[in-house]
Coordinates of C-alpha atoms and ligand atoms in Angstrom, one line a residue:
M1162 CA -5.6 -25.6 11.0
S1163 CA -4.2 -24.8 14.6
K1164 CA -6.5 -25.3 17.5
Q1165 CA -5.8 -21.8 18.3
L1166 CA -7.1 -20.5 15.0
D1167 CA -10.0 -22.9 15.3
A1168 CA -10.8 -21.4 18.8
A1169 CA -10.7 -17.8 17.5
R1170 CA -12.9 -18.6 14.5
S1171 CA -15.7 -20.2 16.5
S1172 CA -15.5 -17.4 19.2
K1173 CA -18.7 -15.7 19.8
Q1174 CA -16.8 -12.9 21.4
L1175 CA -17.6 -9.8 19.4
Q1176 CA -15.3 -6.8 19.4
T1177 CA -17.0 -3.8 20.6
D1178 CA -14.6 -1.3 19.0
M1179 CA -14.1 -2.0 15.4
H1180 CA -13.0 1.4 14.5
W1181 CA -10.0 0.1 12.3
K1182 CA -12.5 -1.6 9.9
E1183 CA -14.5 1.7 9.5
N1184 CA -11.5 3.7 8.5
I1185 CA -11.0 5.5 5.1
V1186 CA -7.3 6.0 4.9
Y1187 CA -5.6 8.7 2.8
E1188 CA -1.9 7.9 2.0
I1189 CA 0.2 11.1 2.1
Y1190 CA 3.6 10.6 0.3
V1191 CA 5.0 13.3 2.3
R1192 CA 7.9 14.3 -0.1
S1193 CA 5.4 15.0 -2.9
F1194 CA 2.4 16.5 -1.2
N1195 CA 3.1 20.2 -0.5
D1196 CA 6.2 22.2 -0.1
S1197 CA 6.1 25.0 2.4
N1198 CA 9.4 26.4 2.2
G1199 CA 10.4 26.5 -1.5
D1200 CA 13.1 23.7 -1.2
G1201 CA 11.2 21.5 -3.7
I1202 CA 10.5 18.9 -1.1
G1203 CA 7.1 18.2 0.6
D1204 CA 7.2 18.8 4.3
L1205 CA 5.0 18.7 7.5
R1206 CA 4.0 22.3 7.4
G1207 CA 2.9 21.8 3.8
I1208 CA 0.5 19.2 4.9
L1209 CA -0.8 21.6 7.7
D1210 CA -1.4 24.2 5.0
K1211 CA -3.7 21.7 3.4
I1212 CA -5.3 20.3 6.3
D1213 CA -8.8 21.6 5.4
Y1214 CA -8.4 20.0 2.0
I1215 CA -7.8 16.6 3.6
A1216 CA -10.7 17.0 6.2
D1217 CA -13.0 18.0 3.3
L1218 CA -12.2 14.7 1.6
G1219 CA -14.1 13.1 4.6
V1220 CA -11.2 10.5 5.1
T1221 CA -11.0 9.4 8.8
A1222 CA -7.3 8.6 8.8
V1223 CA -4.0 9.8 7.2
W1224 CA -1.1 7.4 6.8
L1225 CA 2.2 9.3 6.4
S1226 CA 5.0 7.9 4.4
P1227 CA 8.2 7.6 6.5
I1228 CA 9.3 10.9 8.0
F1229 CA 12.2 9.6 10.2
D1230 CA 15.7 10.7 9.7
S1231 CA 17.2 8.9 6.6
P1232 CA 19.8 9.2 3.9
N1233 CA 16.9 8.8 1.5
R1234 CA 18.4 6.0 -0.8
D1235 CA 14.9 4.4 -0.3
Y1236 CA 13.3 7.7 0.8
G1237 CA 12.8 6.9 4.4
Y1238 CA 12.6 3.3 4.2
D1239 CA 16.1 3.3 5.1
V1240 CA 15.9 4.8 8.7
I1241 CA 19.0 6.2 10.8
D1242 CA 16.8 7.3 13.8
Y1243 CA 13.5 6.0 14.7
R1244 CA 12.8 8.8 16.9
K1245 CA 13.8 11.8 14.9
I1246 CA 12.0 13.8 12.2
H1247 CA 14.1 14.2 9.1
P1248 CA 15.2 17.8 9.0
E1249 CA 13.8 18.0 5.2
Y1250 CA 10.2 17.5 6.5
G1251 CA 10.4 19.7 9.6
T1252 CA 10.8 19.5 13.4
M1253 CA 9.3 17.9 16.2
E1254 CA 7.4 20.9 16.8
D1255 CA 5.8 20.9 13.5
F1256 CA 4.9 17.2 13.9
D1257 CA 3.1 17.9 17.2
E1258 CA 1.2 20.6 15.5
L1259 CA 0.2 18.7 12.7
L1260 CA -0.9 15.9 15.0
Q1261 CA -3.1 18.1 16.9
A1262 CA -4.5 19.8 13.8
F1263 CA -5.5 16.3 12.6
H1264 CA -7.1 15.4 15.9
E1265 CA -9.1 18.6 16.0
R1266 CA -10.8 17.4 12.8
D1267 CA -11.3 13.8 14.0
I1268 CA -8.6 12.3 11.6
R1269 CA -6.4 9.7 12.9
L1270 CA -2.7 9.9 12.2
I1271 CA -1.0 6.6 11.1
M1272 CA 2.8 6.5 11.0
E1273 CA 5.0 4.2 8.9
I1274 CA 7.2 1.9 10.9
V1275 CA 9.9 0.0 9.1
P1276 CA 11.0 -2.8 11.4
N1277 CA 12.7 -5.1 9.1
H1278 CA 15.7 -3.3 8.3
T1279 CA 17.6 0.0 9.2
S1280 CA 19.9 2.1 6.8
S1281 CA 23.5 0.9 6.8
D1282 CA 24.2 4.5 8.0
H1283 CA 22.3 3.8 11.2
P1284 CA 24.5 4.0 14.2
W1285 CA 23.6 0.5 15.2
F1286 CA 25.0 -0.8 11.9
R1287 CA 28.1 1.4 12.0
E1288 CA 28.8 -0.2 15.4
A1289 CA 28.2 -3.5 14.1
L1290 CA 30.7 -3.2 11.5
K1291 CA 33.6 -2.6 14.1
G1292 CA 33.9 -6.2 15.0
T1293 CA 32.4 -9.6 15.6
D1294 CA 32.3 -8.9 19.3
N1295 CA 30.7 -5.6 19.1
P1296 CA 27.6 -5.4 21.2
Y1297 CA 25.6 -4.2 18.1
R1298 CA 26.8 -7.0 15.9
D1299 CA 24.0 -9.3 16.7
Y1300 CA 21.4 -6.7 15.7
Y1301 CA 22.0 -7.6 12.3
I1302 CA 22.2 -11.1 10.6
W1303 CA 25.9 -12.3 9.9
R1304 CA 27.1 -15.5 8.3
P1305 CA 30.3 -16.7 7.0
G1306 CA 30.5 -17.4 3.2
S1307 CA 29.7 -20.8 1.9
E1308 CA 32.2 -23.5 1.5
N1309 CA 33.0 -22.8 -2.2
G1310 CA 33.6 -19.1 -1.6
G1311 CA 30.7 -16.8 -2.3
P1312 CA 27.7 -15.8 -0.3
P1313 CA 26.1 -18.0 2.5
N1314 CA 23.2 -19.1 0.1
N1315 CA 21.8 -18.3 -3.3
W1316 CA 18.9 -16.0 -2.2
T1317 CA 18.3 -12.7 -4.2
S1318 CA 17.1 -9.5 -2.8
F1319 CA 14.1 -7.6 -4.0
L1320 CA 16.4 -5.6 -6.0
G1321 CA 17.8 -8.6 -7.8
D1322 CA 21.4 -9.1 -6.6
S1323 CA 22.5 -11.5 -3.8
S1324 CA 20.8 -11.0 -0.4
W1325 CA 24.0 -11.0 1.2
K1326 CA 26.9 -8.5 1.1
Y1327 CA 30.3 -9.1 2.1
H1328 CA 32.2 -7.0 4.7
E1329 CA 35.9 -7.3 3.9
E1330 CA 37.2 -6.2 7.3
T1331 CA 35.3 -8.9 9.5
G1332 CA 35.1 -11.5 6.8
E1333 CA 31.5 -12.1 7.1
Y1334 CA 28.3 -11.4 5.0
Y1335 CA 25.2 -9.7 6.2
L1336 CA 21.6 -10.2 5.1
H1337 CA 19.7 -7.6 3.2
T1338 CA 16.1 -8.6 1.8
Y1339 CA 16.0 -5.1 0.2
A1340 CA 18.9 -3.2 -0.9
W1341 CA 22.5 -3.6 0.2
H1342 CA 22.2 -0.5 2.1
Q1343 CA 19.2 -1.7 4.1
P1344 CA 20.6 -4.5 6.4
D1345 CA 18.1 -6.7 7.9
L1346 CA 17.7 -6.4 11.7
N1347 CA 17.9 -9.7 13.6
W1348 CA 14.5 -10.2 15.1
E1349 CA 15.9 -13.1 17.1
N1350 CA 17.6 -10.9 19.2
P1351 CA 15.4 -9.6 22.2
R1352 CA 17.2 -6.3 22.2
V1353 CA 16.3 -5.6 18.6
R1354 CA 12.7 -6.4 19.5
E1355 CA 12.8 -3.9 22.5
E1356 CA 14.5 -1.2 20.4
I1357 CA 11.6 -1.2 17.7
C1358 CA 8.9 -1.7 20.3
G1359 CA 10.4 1.3 22.2
A1360 CA 10.3 3.5 19.1
M1361 CA 6.7 2.6 18.4
D1362 CA 5.9 3.4 22.0
F1363 CA 7.7 6.7 21.6
W1364 CA 5.2 7.7 18.8
L1365 CA 2.1 6.2 20.2
G1366 CA 3.0 8.0 23.5
K1367 CA 2.8 11.3 21.5
G1368 CA -0.7 10.5 20.6
T1369 CA -0.4 9.0 17.0
D1370 CA -3.1 6.6 16.0
G1371 CA -1.2 3.5 14.7
F1372 CA 1.1 2.1 12.3
R1373 CA 1.5 0.9 8.8
V1374 CA 4.0 -1.8 9.6
D1375 CA 6.4 -2.0 6.6
T1376 CA 7.0 -5.7 5.2
A1377 CA 5.3 -6.9 8.3
N1378 CA 5.4 -10.5 7.3
V1379 CA 9.2 -10.9 6.7
L1380 CA 10.7 -10.4 10.2
S1381 CA 11.2 -13.9 11.0
K1382 CA 13.8 -15.9 9.0
D1383 CA 14.5 -19.6 8.7
M1384 CA 17.9 -19.0 10.4
S1385 CA 19.4 -22.2 8.8
F1386 CA 19.4 -20.2 5.5
P1387 CA 18.9 -23.1 3.2
D1388 CA 19.3 -22.6 -0.6
T1389 CA 16.1 -21.8 -2.5
D1390 CA 14.8 -23.6 -5.5
E1391 CA 13.2 -20.6 -6.9
T1392 CA 16.3 -19.9 -9.1
K1393 CA 14.2 -18.6 -12.1
R1394 CA 13.0 -15.7 -9.9
I1395 CA 14.9 -12.4 -10.3
Q1396 CA 13.8 -10.6 -7.1
G1397 CA 13.2 -12.0 -3.6
S1398 CA 14.0 -15.6 -4.3
G1399 CA 14.5 -16.6 -0.7
E1400 CA 10.9 -15.5 0.1
P1401 CA 9.8 -19.2 0.9
F1402 CA 12.2 -18.8 3.9
Y1403 CA 11.1 -15.6 5.5
K1404 CA 7.6 -14.8 4.4
N1405 CA 5.3 -15.8 7.4
G1406 CA 8.4 -17.2 8.9
P1407 CA 8.7 -19.6 11.8
R1408 CA 8.5 -17.0 14.7
I1409 CA 6.4 -14.2 12.9
H1410 CA 3.2 -14.6 15.1
E1411 CA 5.2 -14.6 18.1
Y1412 CA 6.9 -11.3 17.2
L1413 CA 3.6 -9.6 16.3
R1414 CA 1.9 -10.8 19.5
E1415 CA 4.8 -9.5 21.5
M1416 CA 4.4 -6.1 19.8
R1417 CA 0.7 -6.2 20.4
E1418 CA 1.2 -7.3 24.0
K1419 CA 3.9 -4.7 25.0
V1420 CA 3.0 -1.8 22.8
F1421 CA -0.3 -1.7 20.7
S1422 CA -2.5 -3.1 23.5
R1423 CA -2.1 -0.1 25.6
Y1424 CA -3.4 2.5 23.1
P1425 CA -6.6 3.0 21.2
I1426 CA -4.8 2.6 17.9
F1427 CA -5.0 0.4 14.7
T1428 CA -2.3 -1.3 12.7
M1429 CA -2.1 -2.2 9.2
G1430 CA 0.5 -4.7 7.9
E1431 CA 2.0 -4.8 4.5
A1432 CA 2.2 -8.3 3.7
S1433 CA 2.7 -10.1 0.2
Q1434 CA 2.7 -13.8 -0.4
V1435 CA -0.1 -14.6 2.1
E1436 CA -3.0 -16.8 1.7
L1437 CA -6.4 -16.8 3.4
E1438 CA -5.2 -18.7 6.4
D1439 CA -2.1 -16.4 6.9
V1440 CA -4.3 -13.2 6.8
E1441 CA -6.7 -15.0 9.4
K1442 CA -3.9 -15.6 11.7
Y1443 CA -2.6 -12.1 11.6
T1444 CA -5.8 -10.5 11.9
L1445 CA -8.4 -12.4 13.8
P1446 CA -9.0 -10.0 16.7
D1447 CA -8.7 -12.9 19.2
R1448 CA -5.2 -13.7 18.2
R1449 CA -4.1 -10.2 19.0
E1450 CA -1.6 -9.5 16.3
L1451 CA -2.4 -6.9 13.6
D1452 CA -5.8 -5.2 12.8
L1453 CA -5.6 -5.6 9.1
I1454 CA -3.4 -6.8 6.3
L1455 CA -3.0 -4.6 3.2
M1456 CA -4.1 -6.8 0.4
I1457 CA -1.5 -6.4 -2.3
E1458 CA -2.7 -8.9 -4.8
A1459 CA -5.0 -6.6 -6.8
S1460 CA -2.3 -4.2 -7.4
K1461 CA 0.2 -7.0 -8.7
I1462 CA -2.4 -8.1 -11.2
C1463 CA -0.2 -7.3 -14.2
D1464 CA 3.2 -8.6 -12.6
E1465 CA 4.9 -11.7 -14.0
S1466 CA 5.6 -14.0 -11.2
N1467 CA 9.3 -14.5 -11.7
D1468 CA 10.2 -10.9 -12.6
M1469 CA 8.0 -8.0 -11.3
W1470 CA 9.2 -5.7 -14.1
Q1471 CA 7.7 -7.8 -16.8
S1472 CA 4.1 -7.2 -17.4
K1473 CA 1.1 -9.4 -18.4
P1474 CA -2.1 -8.1 -19.5
W1475 CA -4.9 -8.3 -17.0
E1476 CA -8.4 -9.6 -17.4
L1477 CA -11.4 -8.5 -15.3
R1478 CA -12.1 -12.3 -14.4
H1479 CA -8.8 -12.2 -12.4
M1480 CA -9.8 -9.1 -10.6
K1481 CA -13.1 -10.7 -9.7
D1482 CA -11.1 -14.0 -8.6
I1483 CA -9.0 -12.0 -6.3
M1484 CA -11.8 -10.1 -4.9
R1485 CA -13.9 -13.0 -4.3
K1486 CA -11.0 -14.7 -2.3
W1487 CA -10.5 -11.7 -0.1
L1488 CA -13.8 -10.2 0.2
K1489 CA -16.0 -13.5 0.4
D1490 CA -14.0 -16.2 1.3
L1491 CA -12.0 -14.8 4.1
H1492 CA -13.3 -15.5 7.6
D1493 CA -15.9 -12.8 8.6
E1494 CA -13.8 -11.5 11.4
A1495 CA -10.5 -11.3 9.6
W1496 CA -9.9 -8.1 8.0
I1497 CA -8.0 -6.6 5.0
G1498 CA -7.0 -3.1 3.8
M1499 CA -7.8 -2.5 0.2
Y1500 CA -6.0 -0.4 -2.2
L1501 CA -5.4 -0.3 -5.9
S1502 CA -2.4 2.0 -5.8
N1503 CA 0.2 3.2 -3.5
H1504 CA 3.6 4.8 -3.6
D1505 CA 5.2 1.5 -4.6
H1506 CA 3.0 1.2 -7.7
V1507 CA 1.8 2.8 -10.9
R1508 CA -1.4 4.9 -10.7
M1509 CA -4.7 3.3 -10.6
V1510 CA -6.2 5.0 -13.6
S1511 CA -3.3 4.2 -15.7
Y1512 CA -3.4 0.4 -15.3
L1513 CA -7.0 -0.4 -14.6
G1514 CA -8.7 2.4 -16.4
D1515 CA -7.8 4.4 -19.5
D1516 CA -5.8 7.4 -18.9
E1517 CA -6.1 8.9 -22.2
E1518 CA -9.7 9.2 -23.8
H1519 CA -11.6 8.2 -20.9
R1520 CA -9.4 9.4 -18.2
E1521 CA -11.9 11.2 -16.1
Q1522 CA -14.7 8.6 -16.5
S1523 CA -12.5 5.7 -15.8
A1524 CA -11.0 7.4 -12.7
K1525 CA -14.6 8.1 -11.4
M1526 CA -15.6 4.4 -12.0
L1527 CA -12.6 3.3 -10.1
S1528 CA -13.2 5.5 -7.3
V1529 CA -16.7 4.0 -7.1
F1530 CA -15.1 0.5 -7.0
L1531 CA -12.6 1.2 -4.3
M1532 CA -15.2 2.9 -2.3
T1533 CA -17.9 0.1 -2.4
L1534 CA -15.5 -2.8 -1.7
R1535 CA -15.3 -4.6 1.7
G1536 CA -12.3 -4.0 3.8
T1537 CA -10.6 -0.8 4.8
P1538 CA -9.9 1.4 1.8
N1539 CA -6.6 3.2 1.2
L1540 CA -6.5 5.9 -1.3
L1541 CA -3.2 7.3 -2.7
Q1542 CA -2.6 11.2 -2.7
G1543 CA -3.7 12.3 -6.2
E1544 CA -6.0 9.5 -6.8
E1545 CA -9.0 11.7 -5.9
L1546 CA -8.0 13.9 -8.9
G1547 CA -7.6 11.2 -11.3
M1548 CA -3.8 11.9 -11.5
T1549 CA -2.1 9.6 -14.1
N1550 CA 1.3 7.9 -14.6
A1551 CA 4.2 10.0 -15.7
H1552 CA 4.0 9.4 -19.4
F1553 CA 6.7 12.0 -19.8
F1554 CA 9.5 10.0 -18.3
S1555 CA 11.7 9.0 -21.2
T1556 CA 15.1 8.2 -20.1
I1557 CA 16.6 6.2 -17.0
D1558 CA 17.7 9.7 -15.6
D1559 CA 14.1 10.6 -15.1
I1560 CA 13.8 7.8 -12.5
K1561 CA 14.8 8.4 -8.9
E1562 CA 13.5 5.3 -7.1
Q1563 CA 16.0 2.6 -6.4
Q1564 CA 14.3 -0.6 -7.4
A1565 CA 13.9 0.6 -11.1
L1566 CA 17.4 1.8 -11.2
A1567 CA 18.8 -1.4 -9.7
Y1568 CA 16.9 -3.4 -12.2
Y1569 CA 18.2 -1.5 -15.1
K1570 CA 21.8 -1.8 -13.8
L1571 CA 21.4 -5.5 -13.2
M1572 CA 19.9 -6.4 -16.5
V1573 CA 21.9 -4.0 -18.8
D1574 CA 25.3 -3.7 -17.1
E1575 CA 25.5 -7.1 -15.5
R1576 CA 23.5 -9.3 -17.7
G1577 CA 24.0 -7.6 -21.0
E1578 CA 20.5 -7.3 -22.0
D1579 CA 19.1 -5.0 -24.5
P1580 CA 19.0 -1.5 -22.9
E1581 CA 15.9 -0.4 -25.1
T1582 CA 13.7 -3.4 -23.9
I1583 CA 14.8 -3.0 -20.1
L1584 CA 14.3 0.8 -20.3
R1585 CA 10.8 0.1 -21.6
R1586 CA 9.9 -2.2 -18.8
V1587 CA 11.3 0.4 -16.1
L1588 CA 9.5 3.3 -17.8
K1589 CA 6.3 1.3 -17.6
K1590 CA 6.4 0.3 -14.0
N1591 CA 8.7 2.4 -11.9
R1592 CA 7.3 3.6 -8.5
D1593 CA 8.0 7.3 -9.5
H1594 CA 4.6 7.1 -11.4
S1595 CA 2.9 7.5 -8.0
R1596 CA 5.4 10.0 -6.6
T1597 CA 5.3 12.9 -8.9
P1598 CA 4.3 16.1 -7.0
M1599 CA 0.5 16.7 -6.2
Q1600 CA -1.2 18.9 -8.8
W1601 CA -2.9 21.5 -6.7
T1602 CA -2.9 24.3 -9.5
D1603 CA -1.7 24.6 -13.1
D1604 CA 1.0 26.9 -12.2
A1605 CA 4.7 26.3 -12.9
G1606 CA 5.2 24.5 -9.5
A1607 CA 1.7 23.0 -9.7
G1608 CA 1.0 24.9 -6.4
F1609 CA 3.3 22.2 -4.9
T1610 CA 6.5 24.3 -4.7
T1611 CA 7.8 27.7 -5.7
G1612 CA 11.1 26.1 -6.0
K1613 CA 12.6 23.4 -8.1
P1614 CA 10.7 20.2 -7.3
W1615 CA 12.6 17.1 -6.2
Q1616 CA 10.8 15.0 -8.8
R1617 CA 9.2 16.5 -12.1
I1618 CA 5.7 17.6 -12.2
N1619 CA 3.4 16.0 -14.7
P1620 CA 2.7 18.5 -17.5
N1621 CA -0.9 17.3 -17.3
K1622 CA -1.3 19.5 -14.3
L1623 CA -2.9 21.8 -16.8
E1624 CA -5.8 19.7 -17.1
I1625 CA -5.7 17.7 -13.9
N1626 CA -5.4 19.8 -10.8
A1627 CA -7.2 20.4 -7.5
A1628 CA -8.2 24.0 -8.0
Q1629 CA -10.1 23.3 -11.2
Q1630 CA -11.8 20.3 -9.8
E1631 CA -12.9 22.2 -6.6
N1632 CA -15.1 24.3 -8.5
D1633 CA -16.5 21.6 -10.9
P1634 CA -19.4 19.6 -9.3
D1635 CA -18.9 16.9 -11.7
S1636 CA -15.3 16.4 -11.1
V1637 CA -13.4 13.2 -9.9
L1638 CA -12.6 15.0 -6.7
N1639 CA -16.2 15.7 -5.9
L1640 CA -17.2 12.2 -6.8
Y1641 CA -14.6 10.9 -4.5
R1642 CA -15.9 13.2 -1.8
R1643 CA -19.4 11.8 -2.3
M1644 CA -18.3 8.3 -2.4
I1645 CA -16.5 8.6 0.9
R1646 CA -19.4 10.3 2.4
L1647 CA -21.6 7.5 1.2
R1648 CA -19.4 4.8 2.6
R1649 CA -19.4 6.7 6.0
D1650 CA -23.1 7.0 6.1
H1651 CA -23.6 3.4 5.2
P1652 CA -21.5 1.0 7.1
V1653 CA -23.0 -1.9 5.0
L1654 CA -20.4 -0.8 2.4
T1655 CA -17.6 -1.5 4.7
L1656 CA -18.9 -4.5 6.9
G1657 CA -21.5 -5.9 4.8
T1658 CA -21.2 -9.3 2.8
Y1659 CA -19.9 -9.2 -0.6
E1660 CA -21.9 -11.2 -3.2
P1661 CA -20.4 -11.1 -6.8
I1662 CA -23.1 -11.4 -9.6
L1663 CA -22.6 -11.9 -13.5
D1664 CA -19.4 -13.6 -12.7
D1665 CA -18.7 -14.5 -16.1
H1666 CA -19.4 -11.2 -17.8
E1667 CA -16.1 -10.1 -19.6
H1668 CA -16.6 -6.4 -18.9
I1669 CA -19.2 -5.8 -16.4
Y1670 CA -18.2 -6.1 -12.7
A1671 CA -21.4 -6.3 -10.5
Y1672 CA -21.9 -7.2 -6.8
L1673 CA -24.3 -6.9 -4.0
R1674 CA -23.2 -5.5 -0.5
E1675 CA -25.7 -6.5 2.2
N1676 CA -26.4 -6.6 5.9
D1677 CA -29.6 -7.2 7.9
E1678 CA -30.8 -3.7 7.2
E1679 CA -29.7 -2.6 3.7
S1680 CA -28.8 -4.1 0.3
W1681 CA -26.8 -2.3 -2.2
L1682 CA -26.1 -3.2 -5.8
V1683 CA -23.0 -1.9 -7.8
V1684 CA -22.6 -2.4 -11.5
L1685 CA -19.5 -1.1 -13.2
N1686 CA -18.6 -1.3 -16.7
F1687 CA -14.5 -1.9 -16.8
S1688 CA -14.4 -1.5 -20.5
R1689 CA -13.5 1.6 -22.8
T1690 CA -16.4 0.4 -25.1
P1691 CA -20.3 0.5 -24.5
T1692 CA -21.3 -2.7 -23.1
Q1693 CA -24.5 -4.6 -22.9
V1694 CA -25.7 -6.3 -19.6
E1695 CA -28.8 -8.0 -18.5
L1696 CA -29.1 -8.3 -14.7
P1697 CA -30.7 -11.6 -13.4
S1698 CA -34.5 -11.3 -13.0
D1699 CA -34.9 -11.3 -9.2
L1700 CA -32.5 -8.3 -9.1
R1701 CA -34.2 -6.5 -12.0
D1702 CA -37.5 -6.8 -9.9
R1703 CA -35.8 -5.3 -6.9
L1704 CA -34.3 -2.7 -9.0
S1705 CA -37.6 -1.4 -10.2
E1706 CA -38.1 0.3 -6.8
A1707 CA -34.6 1.2 -6.2
D1708 CA -32.8 4.6 -5.7
C1709 CA -29.9 5.5 -7.7
A1710 CA -27.4 6.5 -5.0
V1711 CA -24.4 7.3 -7.4
C1712 CA -24.8 6.8 -11.0
S1713 CA -23.1 7.9 -14.1
D1714 CA -26.4 8.0 -16.0
E1715 CA -29.6 7.8 -13.9
S1716 CA -31.7 7.4 -17.1
K1717 CA -30.3 3.7 -17.3
L1718 CA -32.1 2.6 -14.1
Q1719 CA -35.2 1.8 -16.1
A1720 CA -33.5 -0.1 -18.8
L1721 CA -31.4 -2.1 -16.1
S1722 CA -34.6 -2.9 -14.3
Q1723 CA -36.4 -4.2 -17.5
G1724 CA -34.1 -6.2 -19.6
P1725 CA -30.7 -5.9 -21.5
A1726 CA -29.3 -2.4 -21.0
D1727 CA -26.4 -0.7 -23.0
L1728 CA -23.9 0.8 -20.6
D1729 CA -21.5 3.5 -21.6
A1730 CA -17.8 3.2 -21.4
Y1731 CA -16.7 3.0 -17.7
A1732 CA -20.2 3.6 -16.5
Y1733 CA -21.0 3.2 -12.8
F1734 CA -24.2 2.7 -10.9
V1735 CA -24.6 2.3 -7.0
F1736 CA -28.2 1.4 -6.2
K1737 CA -29.8 1.1 -2.8
L1738 CA -32.3 -1.6 -3.2
N1739 CA -35.5 -1.6 -1.2
Ligands
LIG3136 C1 7.8 -1.5 1.5 C2 7.6 -0.2 1.1 C3 8.8 0.2 0.1 C4 10.0 0.1 0.5 C5 10.1 -1.5 1.1 C6 11.5 -1.6 1.6 O1 7.5 -2.4 0.5 O2 6.4 0.2 0.8 O3 8.4 1.6 -0.4 O4 10.9 0.2 -0.6 O5 9.0 -1.8 1.9 O6 11.3 -0.9 2.9
LIG3137 CA1 10.1 21.8 1.8

């Protein structure tokens, strides 16, 4: 371990402001949240119309998916102007009004910044294409082909094609870690760093409260671009050469120094392929890089390592192992953001719960889980209603997101694989599951739009919608509100230690959350069948005088405190121990 990290670890200097830790973040996927003008696309004024709903949830921060101008091939993750709102979403005046409305309700507004790549339609890239001596050429990463023709190396992008695309007129290849129309910026170039820092400064200067930094740990590449050995991997095979790359910490410290440190904000880095030590380096406060890393591992629990579109069944013990690592073994002062679903993923209740017979109950159990884990929780819009995957998608034409479409094309058209098999994989995992419009009501447009929605609305809006849950004290929505309130009232649920118990139980997930003042016990049945559990005797003793804070069945308290107890499918219990 580096000396600097050691020093940071042993530092006694405590942060006085740890507000980034105590946030509860609500992800708004703007396009699908609420449409104010009937064009079928969610927008800023639509968010404004729902501001009281958001405030009533009790969240302390909202993270907006990208709203900058973009050709939308990757829905805003392909930026053409870092300082302009996409006209589909509204105007700068709308944005200012929204920001003020959030602040009036003590809610922080976190923006998305995409620093690794721009759109190929960005004016910088258009300039770069004009010639090898254009001043913008070096904003991107160009290399001649390899000696035997072909691209400079054998890396594949996260869409599965080569990471390099040839540009006929100038005779060189450019690097794209994602799609070919998302060319990677060259972070070695100080002007690029200045541009991105300038853009971030622009939004922070307006009073926004921080950023989710997209793909935060891929900015620095091994500039010798060696071939990768990971030739069996379909997507992102060059990862070993750019994840947590050689200059990444320097770049993040520069961002912090020049921009973040000048504002009372917080930053969340999206980062996969990180181990404990990496997250410690990124987030230990004394190192002055990011405030937290969004922990991606739980949400990838079903992914096969060589091909993210192939699934493996998950087991509770894997989930426990993941959580032990990130909630118990991580250095106390390092920090993660916790989520079980986001806009890149299927819906939480559909992969970790049971979205048919036990939908409501399993959605509730998962909300209790997310809200009692250490870390900063991020919940995805609609999760608070128990929204499910889009099981009605049936053909490739139902899919709008580029990664699924690219995989289908690669496997079927180029590699000649069986279209049915590939379609099945894509229907199961595509990112549109979490991007179908919010289900506000059971109307034709689900209260989301009066026009034709950009993506189909889930027909289960009839049973799952905010209007109906609003009035039902036992709804998923009202449980989520209670859990958020509980977490805010008891910082132990955020900052306290995490101590797993009954680690070998196949279906029951139980843990203690403790600090000097309080001690909480959480017991969850992750199974669709009733399950028997016997708590260790010392806990049973403590339970006999405990309070049921949030329980699916209060009458079980006695049984749990006495001996073996039978818990219903997806039962949940949060006890405050005395
Ligand atoms: C991140 C985003 C994802 C996007 C990708 C490329 O993983 O969350 O939506 O497609 O980066 O920017
Ligand atoms: Ca609209």
